[in-house]
mmCIF file of C-alpha atoms and ligand atoms in Angstrom:
data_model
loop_
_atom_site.group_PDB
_atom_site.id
_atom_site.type_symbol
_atom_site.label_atom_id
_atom_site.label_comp_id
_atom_site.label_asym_id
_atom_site.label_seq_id
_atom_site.Cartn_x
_atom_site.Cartn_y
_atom_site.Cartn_z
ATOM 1 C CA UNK A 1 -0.556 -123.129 67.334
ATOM 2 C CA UNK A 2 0.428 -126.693 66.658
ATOM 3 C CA UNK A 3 0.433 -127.483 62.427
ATOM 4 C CA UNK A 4 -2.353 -129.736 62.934
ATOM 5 C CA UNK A 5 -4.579 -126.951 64.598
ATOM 6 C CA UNK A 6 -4.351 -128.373 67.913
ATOM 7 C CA UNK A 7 -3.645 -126.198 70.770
ATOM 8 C CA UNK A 8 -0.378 -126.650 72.352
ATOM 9 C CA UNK A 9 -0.284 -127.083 76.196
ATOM 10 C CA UNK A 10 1.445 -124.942 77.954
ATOM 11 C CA UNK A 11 2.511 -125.394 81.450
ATOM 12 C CA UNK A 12 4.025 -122.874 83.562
ATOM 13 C CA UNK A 13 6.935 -123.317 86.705
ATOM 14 C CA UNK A 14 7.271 -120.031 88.683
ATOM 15 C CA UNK A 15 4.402 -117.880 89.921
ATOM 16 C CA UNK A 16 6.746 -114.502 90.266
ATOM 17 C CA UNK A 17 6.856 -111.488 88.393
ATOM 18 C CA UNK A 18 7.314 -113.227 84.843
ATOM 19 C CA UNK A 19 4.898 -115.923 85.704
ATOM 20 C CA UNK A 20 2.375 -113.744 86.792
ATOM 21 C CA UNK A 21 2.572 -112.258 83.550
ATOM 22 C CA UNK A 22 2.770 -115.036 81.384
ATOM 23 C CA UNK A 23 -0.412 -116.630 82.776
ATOM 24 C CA UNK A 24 -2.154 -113.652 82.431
ATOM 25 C CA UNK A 25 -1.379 -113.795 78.693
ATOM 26 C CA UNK A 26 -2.199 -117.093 78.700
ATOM 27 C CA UNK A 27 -5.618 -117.392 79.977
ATOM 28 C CA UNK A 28 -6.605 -113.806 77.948
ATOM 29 C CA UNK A 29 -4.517 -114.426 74.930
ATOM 30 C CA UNK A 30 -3.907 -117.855 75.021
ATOM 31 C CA UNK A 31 -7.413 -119.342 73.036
ATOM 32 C CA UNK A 32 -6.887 -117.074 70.134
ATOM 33 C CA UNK A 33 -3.062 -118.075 69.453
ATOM 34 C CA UNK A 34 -3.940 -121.437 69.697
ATOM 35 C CA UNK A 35 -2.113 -122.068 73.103
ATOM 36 C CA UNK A 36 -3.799 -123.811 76.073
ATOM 37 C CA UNK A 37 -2.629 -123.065 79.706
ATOM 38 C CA UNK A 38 -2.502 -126.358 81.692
ATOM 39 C CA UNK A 39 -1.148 -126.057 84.885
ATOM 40 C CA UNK A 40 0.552 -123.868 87.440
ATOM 41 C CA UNK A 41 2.953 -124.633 89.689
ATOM 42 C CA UNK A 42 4.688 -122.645 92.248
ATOM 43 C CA UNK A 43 7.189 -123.423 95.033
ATOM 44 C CA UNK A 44 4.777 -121.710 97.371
ATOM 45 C CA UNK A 45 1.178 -122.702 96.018
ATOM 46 C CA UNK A 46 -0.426 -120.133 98.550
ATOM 47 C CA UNK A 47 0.453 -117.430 95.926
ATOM 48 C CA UNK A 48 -1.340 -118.943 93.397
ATOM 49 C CA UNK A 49 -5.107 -118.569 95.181
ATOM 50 C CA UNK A 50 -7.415 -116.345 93.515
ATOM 51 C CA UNK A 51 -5.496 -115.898 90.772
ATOM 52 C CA UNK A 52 -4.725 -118.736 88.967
ATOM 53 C CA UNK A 53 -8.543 -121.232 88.268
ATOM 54 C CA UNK A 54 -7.623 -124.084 91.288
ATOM 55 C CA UNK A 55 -8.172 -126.571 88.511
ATOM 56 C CA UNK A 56 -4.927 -125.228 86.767
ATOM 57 C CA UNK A 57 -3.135 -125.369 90.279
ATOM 58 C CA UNK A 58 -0.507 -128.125 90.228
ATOM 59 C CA UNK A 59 0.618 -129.293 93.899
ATOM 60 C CA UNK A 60 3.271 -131.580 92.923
ATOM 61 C CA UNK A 61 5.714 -130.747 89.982
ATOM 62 C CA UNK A 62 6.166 -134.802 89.295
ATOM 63 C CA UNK A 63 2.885 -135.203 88.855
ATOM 64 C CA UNK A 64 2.951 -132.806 85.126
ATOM 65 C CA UNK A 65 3.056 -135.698 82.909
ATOM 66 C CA UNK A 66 -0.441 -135.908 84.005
ATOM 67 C CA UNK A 67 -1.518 -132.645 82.169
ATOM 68 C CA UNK A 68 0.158 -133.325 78.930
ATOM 69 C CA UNK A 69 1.989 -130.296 78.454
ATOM 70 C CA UNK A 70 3.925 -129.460 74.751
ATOM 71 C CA UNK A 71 5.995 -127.010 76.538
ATOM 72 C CA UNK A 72 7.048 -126.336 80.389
ATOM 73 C CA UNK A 73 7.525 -123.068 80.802
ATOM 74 C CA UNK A 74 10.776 -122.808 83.304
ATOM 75 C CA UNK A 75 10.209 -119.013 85.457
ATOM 76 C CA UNK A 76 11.664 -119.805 88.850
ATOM 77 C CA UNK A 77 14.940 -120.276 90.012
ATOM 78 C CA UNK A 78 17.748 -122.210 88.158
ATOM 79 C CA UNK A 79 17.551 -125.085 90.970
ATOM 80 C CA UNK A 80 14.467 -125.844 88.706
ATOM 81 C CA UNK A 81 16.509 -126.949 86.076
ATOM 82 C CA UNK A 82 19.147 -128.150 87.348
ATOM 83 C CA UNK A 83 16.587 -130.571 89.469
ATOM 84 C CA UNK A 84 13.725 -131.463 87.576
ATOM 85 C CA UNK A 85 14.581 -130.028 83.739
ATOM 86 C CA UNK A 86 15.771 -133.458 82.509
ATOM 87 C CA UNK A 87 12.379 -134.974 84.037
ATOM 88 C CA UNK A 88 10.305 -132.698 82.401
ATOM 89 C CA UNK A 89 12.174 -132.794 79.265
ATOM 90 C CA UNK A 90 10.911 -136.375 79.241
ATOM 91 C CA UNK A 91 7.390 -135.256 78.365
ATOM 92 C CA UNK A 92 7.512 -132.035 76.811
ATOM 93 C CA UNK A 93 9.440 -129.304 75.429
ATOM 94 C CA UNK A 94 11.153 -126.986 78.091
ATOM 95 C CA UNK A 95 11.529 -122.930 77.656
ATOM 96 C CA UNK A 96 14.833 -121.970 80.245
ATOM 97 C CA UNK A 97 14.021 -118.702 82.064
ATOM 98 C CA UNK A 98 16.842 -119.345 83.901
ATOM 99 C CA UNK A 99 19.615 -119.956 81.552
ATOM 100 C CA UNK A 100 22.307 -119.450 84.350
ATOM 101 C CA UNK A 101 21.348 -122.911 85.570
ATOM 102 C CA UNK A 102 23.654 -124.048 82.335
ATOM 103 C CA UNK A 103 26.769 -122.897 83.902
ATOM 104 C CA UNK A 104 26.537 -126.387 85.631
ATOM 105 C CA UNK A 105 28.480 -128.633 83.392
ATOM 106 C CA UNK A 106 26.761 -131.728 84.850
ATOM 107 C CA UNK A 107 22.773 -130.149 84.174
ATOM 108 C CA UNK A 108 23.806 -129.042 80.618
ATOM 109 C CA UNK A 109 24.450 -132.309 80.187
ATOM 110 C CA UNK A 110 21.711 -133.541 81.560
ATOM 111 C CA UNK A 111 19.528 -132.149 79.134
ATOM 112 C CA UNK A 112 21.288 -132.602 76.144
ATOM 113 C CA UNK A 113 20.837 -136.165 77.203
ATOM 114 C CA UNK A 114 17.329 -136.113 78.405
ATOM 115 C CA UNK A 115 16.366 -133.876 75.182
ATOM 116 C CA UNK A 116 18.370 -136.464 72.664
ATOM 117 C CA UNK A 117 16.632 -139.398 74.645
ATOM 118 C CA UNK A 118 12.869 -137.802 74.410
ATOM 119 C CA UNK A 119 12.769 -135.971 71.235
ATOM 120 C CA UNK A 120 12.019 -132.649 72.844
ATOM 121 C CA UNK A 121 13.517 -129.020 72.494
ATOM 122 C CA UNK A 122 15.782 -127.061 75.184
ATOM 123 C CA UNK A 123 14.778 -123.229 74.405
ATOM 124 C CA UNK A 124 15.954 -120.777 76.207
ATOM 125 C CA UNK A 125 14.358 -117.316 76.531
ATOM 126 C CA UNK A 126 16.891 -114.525 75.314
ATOM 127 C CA UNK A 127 15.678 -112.316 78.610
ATOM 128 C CA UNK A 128 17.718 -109.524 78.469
ATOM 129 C CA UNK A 129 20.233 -110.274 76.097
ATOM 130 C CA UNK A 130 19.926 -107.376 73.190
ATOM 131 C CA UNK A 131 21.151 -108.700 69.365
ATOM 132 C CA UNK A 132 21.037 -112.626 69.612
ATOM 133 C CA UNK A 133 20.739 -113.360 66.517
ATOM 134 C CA UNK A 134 23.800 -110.955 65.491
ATOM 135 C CA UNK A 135 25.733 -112.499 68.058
ATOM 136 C CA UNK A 136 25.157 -116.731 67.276
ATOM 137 C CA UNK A 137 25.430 -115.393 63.775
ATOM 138 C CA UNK A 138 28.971 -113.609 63.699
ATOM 139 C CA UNK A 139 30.041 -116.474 66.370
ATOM 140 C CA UNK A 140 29.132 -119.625 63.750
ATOM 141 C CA UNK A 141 30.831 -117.513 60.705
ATOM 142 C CA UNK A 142 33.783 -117.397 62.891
ATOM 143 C CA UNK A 143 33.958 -113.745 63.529
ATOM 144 C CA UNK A 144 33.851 -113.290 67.260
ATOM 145 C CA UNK A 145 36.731 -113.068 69.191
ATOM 146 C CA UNK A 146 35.464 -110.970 72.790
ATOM 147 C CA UNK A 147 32.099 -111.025 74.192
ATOM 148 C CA UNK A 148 31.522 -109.028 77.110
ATOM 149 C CA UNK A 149 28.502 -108.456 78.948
ATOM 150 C CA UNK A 150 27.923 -106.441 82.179
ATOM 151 C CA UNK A 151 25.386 -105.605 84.505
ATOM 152 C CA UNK A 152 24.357 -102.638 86.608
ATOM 153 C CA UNK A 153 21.624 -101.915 89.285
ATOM 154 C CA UNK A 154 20.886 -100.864 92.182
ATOM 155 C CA UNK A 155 22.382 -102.843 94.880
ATOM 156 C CA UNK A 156 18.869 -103.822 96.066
ATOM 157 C CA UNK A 157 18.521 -105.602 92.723
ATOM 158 C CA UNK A 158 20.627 -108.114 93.389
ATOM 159 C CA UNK A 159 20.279 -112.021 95.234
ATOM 160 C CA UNK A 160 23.919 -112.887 95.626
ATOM 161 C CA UNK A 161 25.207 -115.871 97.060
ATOM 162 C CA UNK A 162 28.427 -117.106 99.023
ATOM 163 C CA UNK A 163 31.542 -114.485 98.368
ATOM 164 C CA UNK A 164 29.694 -112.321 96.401
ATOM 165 C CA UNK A 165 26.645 -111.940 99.246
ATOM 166 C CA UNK A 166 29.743 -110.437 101.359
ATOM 167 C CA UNK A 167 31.234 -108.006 98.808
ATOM 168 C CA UNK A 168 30.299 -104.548 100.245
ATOM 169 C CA UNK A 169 29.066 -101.703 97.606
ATOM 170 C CA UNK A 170 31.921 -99.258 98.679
ATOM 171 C CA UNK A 171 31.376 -96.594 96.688
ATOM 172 C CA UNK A 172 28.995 -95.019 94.322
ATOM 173 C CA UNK A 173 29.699 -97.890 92.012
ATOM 174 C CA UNK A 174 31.186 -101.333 92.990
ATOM 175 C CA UNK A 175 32.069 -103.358 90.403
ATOM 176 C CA UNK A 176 31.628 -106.770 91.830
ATOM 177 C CA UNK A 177 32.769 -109.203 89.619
ATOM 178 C CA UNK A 178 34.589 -109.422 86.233
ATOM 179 C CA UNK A 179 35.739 -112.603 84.882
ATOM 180 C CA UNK A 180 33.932 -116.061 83.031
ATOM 181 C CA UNK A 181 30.569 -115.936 83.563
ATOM 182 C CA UNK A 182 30.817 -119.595 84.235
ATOM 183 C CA UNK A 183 32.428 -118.450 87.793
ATOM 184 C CA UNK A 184 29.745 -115.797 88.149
ATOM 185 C CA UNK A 185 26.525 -117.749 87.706
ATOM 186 C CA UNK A 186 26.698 -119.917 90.966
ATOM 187 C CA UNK A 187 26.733 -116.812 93.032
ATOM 188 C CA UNK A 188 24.654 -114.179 91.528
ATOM 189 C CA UNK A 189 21.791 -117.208 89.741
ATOM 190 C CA UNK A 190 19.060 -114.593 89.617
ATOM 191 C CA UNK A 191 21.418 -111.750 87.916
ATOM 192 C CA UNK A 192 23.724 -113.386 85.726
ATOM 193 C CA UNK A 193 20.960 -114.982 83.024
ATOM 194 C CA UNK A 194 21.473 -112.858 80.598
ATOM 195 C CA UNK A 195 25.315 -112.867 80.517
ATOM 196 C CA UNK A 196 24.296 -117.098 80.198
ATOM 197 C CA UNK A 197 22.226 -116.215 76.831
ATOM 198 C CA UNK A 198 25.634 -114.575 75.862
ATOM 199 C CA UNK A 199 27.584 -117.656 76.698
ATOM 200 C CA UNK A 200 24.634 -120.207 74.787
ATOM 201 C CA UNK A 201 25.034 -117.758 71.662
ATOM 202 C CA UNK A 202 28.279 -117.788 71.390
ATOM 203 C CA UNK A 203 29.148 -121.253 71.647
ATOM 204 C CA UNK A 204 32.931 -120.333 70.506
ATOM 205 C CA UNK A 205 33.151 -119.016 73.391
ATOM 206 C CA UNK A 206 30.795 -120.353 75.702
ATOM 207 C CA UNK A 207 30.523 -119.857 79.619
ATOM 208 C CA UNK A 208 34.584 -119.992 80.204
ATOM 209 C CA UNK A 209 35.038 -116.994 77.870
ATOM 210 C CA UNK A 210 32.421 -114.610 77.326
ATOM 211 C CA UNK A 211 33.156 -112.420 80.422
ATOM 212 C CA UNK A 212 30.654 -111.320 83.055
ATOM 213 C CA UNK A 213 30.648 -107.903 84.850
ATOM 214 C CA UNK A 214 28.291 -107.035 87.395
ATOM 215 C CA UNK A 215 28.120 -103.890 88.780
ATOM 216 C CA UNK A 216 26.112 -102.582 91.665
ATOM 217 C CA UNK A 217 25.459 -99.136 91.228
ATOM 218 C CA UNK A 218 23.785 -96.666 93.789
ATOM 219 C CA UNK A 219 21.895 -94.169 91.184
ATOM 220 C CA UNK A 220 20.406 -96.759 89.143
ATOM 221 C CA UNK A 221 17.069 -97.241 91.614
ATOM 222 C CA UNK A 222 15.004 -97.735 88.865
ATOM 223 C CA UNK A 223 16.727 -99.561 85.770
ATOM 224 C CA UNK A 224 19.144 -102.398 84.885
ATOM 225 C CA UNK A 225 21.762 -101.517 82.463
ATOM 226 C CA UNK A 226 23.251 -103.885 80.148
ATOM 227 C CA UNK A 227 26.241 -103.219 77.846
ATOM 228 C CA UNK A 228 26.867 -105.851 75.705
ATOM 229 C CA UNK A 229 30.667 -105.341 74.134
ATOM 230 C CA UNK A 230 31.722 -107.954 71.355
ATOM 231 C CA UNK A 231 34.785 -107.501 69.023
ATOM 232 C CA UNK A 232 36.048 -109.479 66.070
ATOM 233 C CA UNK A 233 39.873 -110.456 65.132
ATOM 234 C CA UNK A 234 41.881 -108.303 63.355
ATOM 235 C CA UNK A 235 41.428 -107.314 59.478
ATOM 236 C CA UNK A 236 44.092 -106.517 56.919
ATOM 237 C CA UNK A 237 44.252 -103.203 58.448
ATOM 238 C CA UNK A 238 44.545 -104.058 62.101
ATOM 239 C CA UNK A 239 41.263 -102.570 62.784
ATOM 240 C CA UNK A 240 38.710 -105.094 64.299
ATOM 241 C CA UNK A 241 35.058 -105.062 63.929
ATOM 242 C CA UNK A 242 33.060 -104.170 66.946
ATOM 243 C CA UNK A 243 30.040 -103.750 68.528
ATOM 244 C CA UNK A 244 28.731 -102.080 71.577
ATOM 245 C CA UNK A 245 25.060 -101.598 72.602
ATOM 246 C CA UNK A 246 23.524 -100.065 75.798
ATOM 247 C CA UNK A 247 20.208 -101.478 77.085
ATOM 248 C CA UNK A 248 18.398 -99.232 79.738
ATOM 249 C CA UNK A 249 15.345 -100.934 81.305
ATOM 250 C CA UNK A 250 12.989 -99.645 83.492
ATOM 251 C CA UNK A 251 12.570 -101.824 87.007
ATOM 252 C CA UNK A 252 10.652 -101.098 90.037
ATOM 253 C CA UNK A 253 13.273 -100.621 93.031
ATOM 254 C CA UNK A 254 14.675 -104.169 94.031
ATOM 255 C CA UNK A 255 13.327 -106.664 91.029
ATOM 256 C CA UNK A 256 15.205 -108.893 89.533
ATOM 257 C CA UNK A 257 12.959 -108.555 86.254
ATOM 258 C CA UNK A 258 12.765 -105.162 84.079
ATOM 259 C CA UNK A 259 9.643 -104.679 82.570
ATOM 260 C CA UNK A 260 10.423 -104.330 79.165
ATOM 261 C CA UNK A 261 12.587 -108.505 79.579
ATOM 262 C CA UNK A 262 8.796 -109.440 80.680
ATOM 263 C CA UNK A 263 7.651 -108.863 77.350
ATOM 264 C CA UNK A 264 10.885 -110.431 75.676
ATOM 265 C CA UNK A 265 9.676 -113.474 77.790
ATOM 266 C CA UNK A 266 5.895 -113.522 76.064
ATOM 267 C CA UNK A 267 7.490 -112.759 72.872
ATOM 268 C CA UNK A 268 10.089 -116.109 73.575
ATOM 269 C CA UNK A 269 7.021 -118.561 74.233
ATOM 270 C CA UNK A 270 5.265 -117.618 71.554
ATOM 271 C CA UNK A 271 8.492 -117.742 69.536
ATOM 272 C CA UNK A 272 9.169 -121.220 70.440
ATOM 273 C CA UNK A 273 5.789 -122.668 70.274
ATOM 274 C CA UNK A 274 6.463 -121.570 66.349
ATOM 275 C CA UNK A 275 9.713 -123.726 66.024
ATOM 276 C CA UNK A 276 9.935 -127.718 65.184
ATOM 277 C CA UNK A 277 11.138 -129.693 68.421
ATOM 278 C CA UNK A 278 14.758 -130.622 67.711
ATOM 279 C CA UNK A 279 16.645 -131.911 70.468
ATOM 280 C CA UNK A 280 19.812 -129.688 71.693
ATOM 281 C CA UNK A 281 19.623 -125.908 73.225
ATOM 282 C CA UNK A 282 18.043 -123.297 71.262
ATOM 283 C CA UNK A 283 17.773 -119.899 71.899
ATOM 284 C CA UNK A 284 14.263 -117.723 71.512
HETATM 285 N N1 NAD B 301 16.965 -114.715 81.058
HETATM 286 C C1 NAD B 301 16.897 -113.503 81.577
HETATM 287 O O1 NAD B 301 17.449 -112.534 81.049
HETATM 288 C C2 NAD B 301 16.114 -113.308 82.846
HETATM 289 C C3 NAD B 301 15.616 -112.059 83.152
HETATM 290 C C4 NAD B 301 14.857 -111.922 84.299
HETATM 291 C C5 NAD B 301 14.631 -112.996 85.145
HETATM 292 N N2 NAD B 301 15.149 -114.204 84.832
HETATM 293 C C6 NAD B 301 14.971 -115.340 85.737
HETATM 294 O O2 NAD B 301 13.649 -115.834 85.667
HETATM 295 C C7 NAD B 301 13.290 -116.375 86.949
HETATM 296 C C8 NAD B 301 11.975 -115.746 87.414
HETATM 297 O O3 NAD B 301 12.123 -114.326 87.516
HETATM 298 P P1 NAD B 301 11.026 -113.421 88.248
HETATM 299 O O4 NAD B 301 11.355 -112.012 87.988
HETATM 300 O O5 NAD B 301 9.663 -113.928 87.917
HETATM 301 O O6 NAD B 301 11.367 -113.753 89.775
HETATM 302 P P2 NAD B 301 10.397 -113.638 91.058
HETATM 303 O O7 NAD B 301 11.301 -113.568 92.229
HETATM 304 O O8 NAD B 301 9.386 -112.567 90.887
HETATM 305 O O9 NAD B 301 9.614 -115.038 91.072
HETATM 306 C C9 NAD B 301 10.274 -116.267 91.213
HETATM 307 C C10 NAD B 301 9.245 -117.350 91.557
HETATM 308 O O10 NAD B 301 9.931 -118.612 91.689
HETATM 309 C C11 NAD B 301 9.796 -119.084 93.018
HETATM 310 N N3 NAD B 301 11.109 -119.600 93.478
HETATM 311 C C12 NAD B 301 12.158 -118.896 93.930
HETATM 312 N N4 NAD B 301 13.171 -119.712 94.248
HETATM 313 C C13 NAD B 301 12.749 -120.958 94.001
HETATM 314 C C14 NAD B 301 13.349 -122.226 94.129
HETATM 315 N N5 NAD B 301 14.599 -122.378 94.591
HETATM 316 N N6 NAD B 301 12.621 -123.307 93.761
HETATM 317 C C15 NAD B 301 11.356 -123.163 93.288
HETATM 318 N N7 NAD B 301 10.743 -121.982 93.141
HETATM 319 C C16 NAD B 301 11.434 -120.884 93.501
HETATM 320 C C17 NAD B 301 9.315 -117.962 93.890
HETATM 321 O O11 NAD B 301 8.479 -118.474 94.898
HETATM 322 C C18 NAD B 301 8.535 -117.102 92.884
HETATM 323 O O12 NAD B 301 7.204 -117.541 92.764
HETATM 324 C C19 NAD B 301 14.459 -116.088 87.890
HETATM 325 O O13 NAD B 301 15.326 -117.225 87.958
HETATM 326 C C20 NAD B 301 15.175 -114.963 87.186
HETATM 327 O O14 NAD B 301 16.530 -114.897 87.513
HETATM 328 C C21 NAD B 301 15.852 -114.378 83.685
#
């Protein structure tokens, strides 16, 4: 809810699995937290019928200005962003579902631009990233020297693109990449947004070097797994602090979503529609 007790608008890009979900909070949870769902879009708008009211069906993504979001809610493909996120940064606040899109030098810039120029917030949903906040935190004190994060599931979980469509899963478990998640993004978009949270919350170190692994792995039919690895410099003892956590999260056979990142993704809107609108990319 908006300070002055006015609902906030909420639009929503991306009638899939999280979009689905988020609308359905929306309309049922939406009145009481003081948030107001104002349009729909999707790529195909077919999806959308007799699910989503046809008055909160949006044909034409240019025309959104029109509905007066507060926040666009970005859960579709990184092409989104890197398209249309400056545009719709000019008249509202924009939540990143698809934080991968940032790998592109030229859209990051974009919408630090676009976000400077209009007044409006870049947040970017967390997703599947496990301790954020521990992570920005030890980066801005200067602690963090190594962040890796890597990702396993089924083959069938992944939409790879270019070289990596053509890696073959030769074994049991394929690892099939390792190396800057800046290299990684442009050919696995749908799977590498969380290692992209890493890389936006660790600023040190950013997309050239936190390290991405992806891993396609034959048993895992119905999870994603995500290690996230981080290690400080040296103490007076040679020792280095470190962390290591192990995420296990259920998925039906072939998503790109887990079920328990769908609820990180509610918990991220309403997160950010609590925060002021500064410009620059925050994470939520
Ligand atoms: N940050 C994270 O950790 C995290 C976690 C899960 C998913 N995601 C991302 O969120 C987005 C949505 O995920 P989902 O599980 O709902 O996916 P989904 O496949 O279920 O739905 C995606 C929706 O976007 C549409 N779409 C696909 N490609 C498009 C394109 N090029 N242009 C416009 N629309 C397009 C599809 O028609 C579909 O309605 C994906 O980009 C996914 O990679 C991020």
């Amino acid at each position: 809810m908006a300070s002055d007790g006015v609902p906030r608008k909420v639009g929503v890009v991306g009638y899939g699995r999280l979009g689905q979900s988020l609308v359905s909070h929306l309309l049922t949870q939406g009145p009481e937290l003081g948030l107001e769902l104002v349009f729909v879009w999707n790529r195909d708008p077919g999806r959308m019928a007799g699910s989503v009211p046809p008055s909160l069906q949006l044909q034409n993504l240019a025309a959104l200005r029109e509905r007066h979001p507060d926040l666009v809610v970005e859960v579709a493909h990184p092409q989104i962003i890197q398209k249309s996120g400056a545009q719709i940064l000019r008249y509202a606040n924009l939540l990143v579902g698809s934080p991968s899109a940032l790998a592109d030098q030229a859209t990051e810039q974009r919408l630090l631009e676009a976000s400077r120029r209009w007044d409006h917030a870049v947040f970017v949903a967390r997703g599947a990233l496990w301790g954020t906040e521990d992570i920005t935190r030890l980066d801005a004190a200067g602690g963090l020297q190594s962040l890796r994060v890597t990702m396993a599931t089924h083959p069938d979980g992944f939409r790879l693109e270019g070289p990596l469509a053509a890696v073959l899963s030769t074994g049991h478990r394929t690892v099939l990449y390792e190396g800057p998640v800046r290299g990684l993004c442009p050919f696995a978009p749908r799977n590498s947004n969380t290692m992209a949270a890493a890389a936006l919350a660790a600023p040190s170190l950013g997309f050239d070097r936190v390290v991405g692994v992806l891993v396609a792995d034959l048993s895992l039919t119905d999870r994603h797994v995500v290690d996230v690895e981080l290690s400080g410099p040296p103490g007076p003892t040679g020792r280095s602090f470190a962390v290591h956590t192990h995420r296990e999260n259920p998925a039906e056979p072939g998503a790109v979503t887990g079920s328990a990142t769908v609820t990180a993704f509610w918990r991220s809107l309403l997160g950010c529609c609590q925060l002021p609108s500064r410009p620059g990319i925050h994470l939520c």
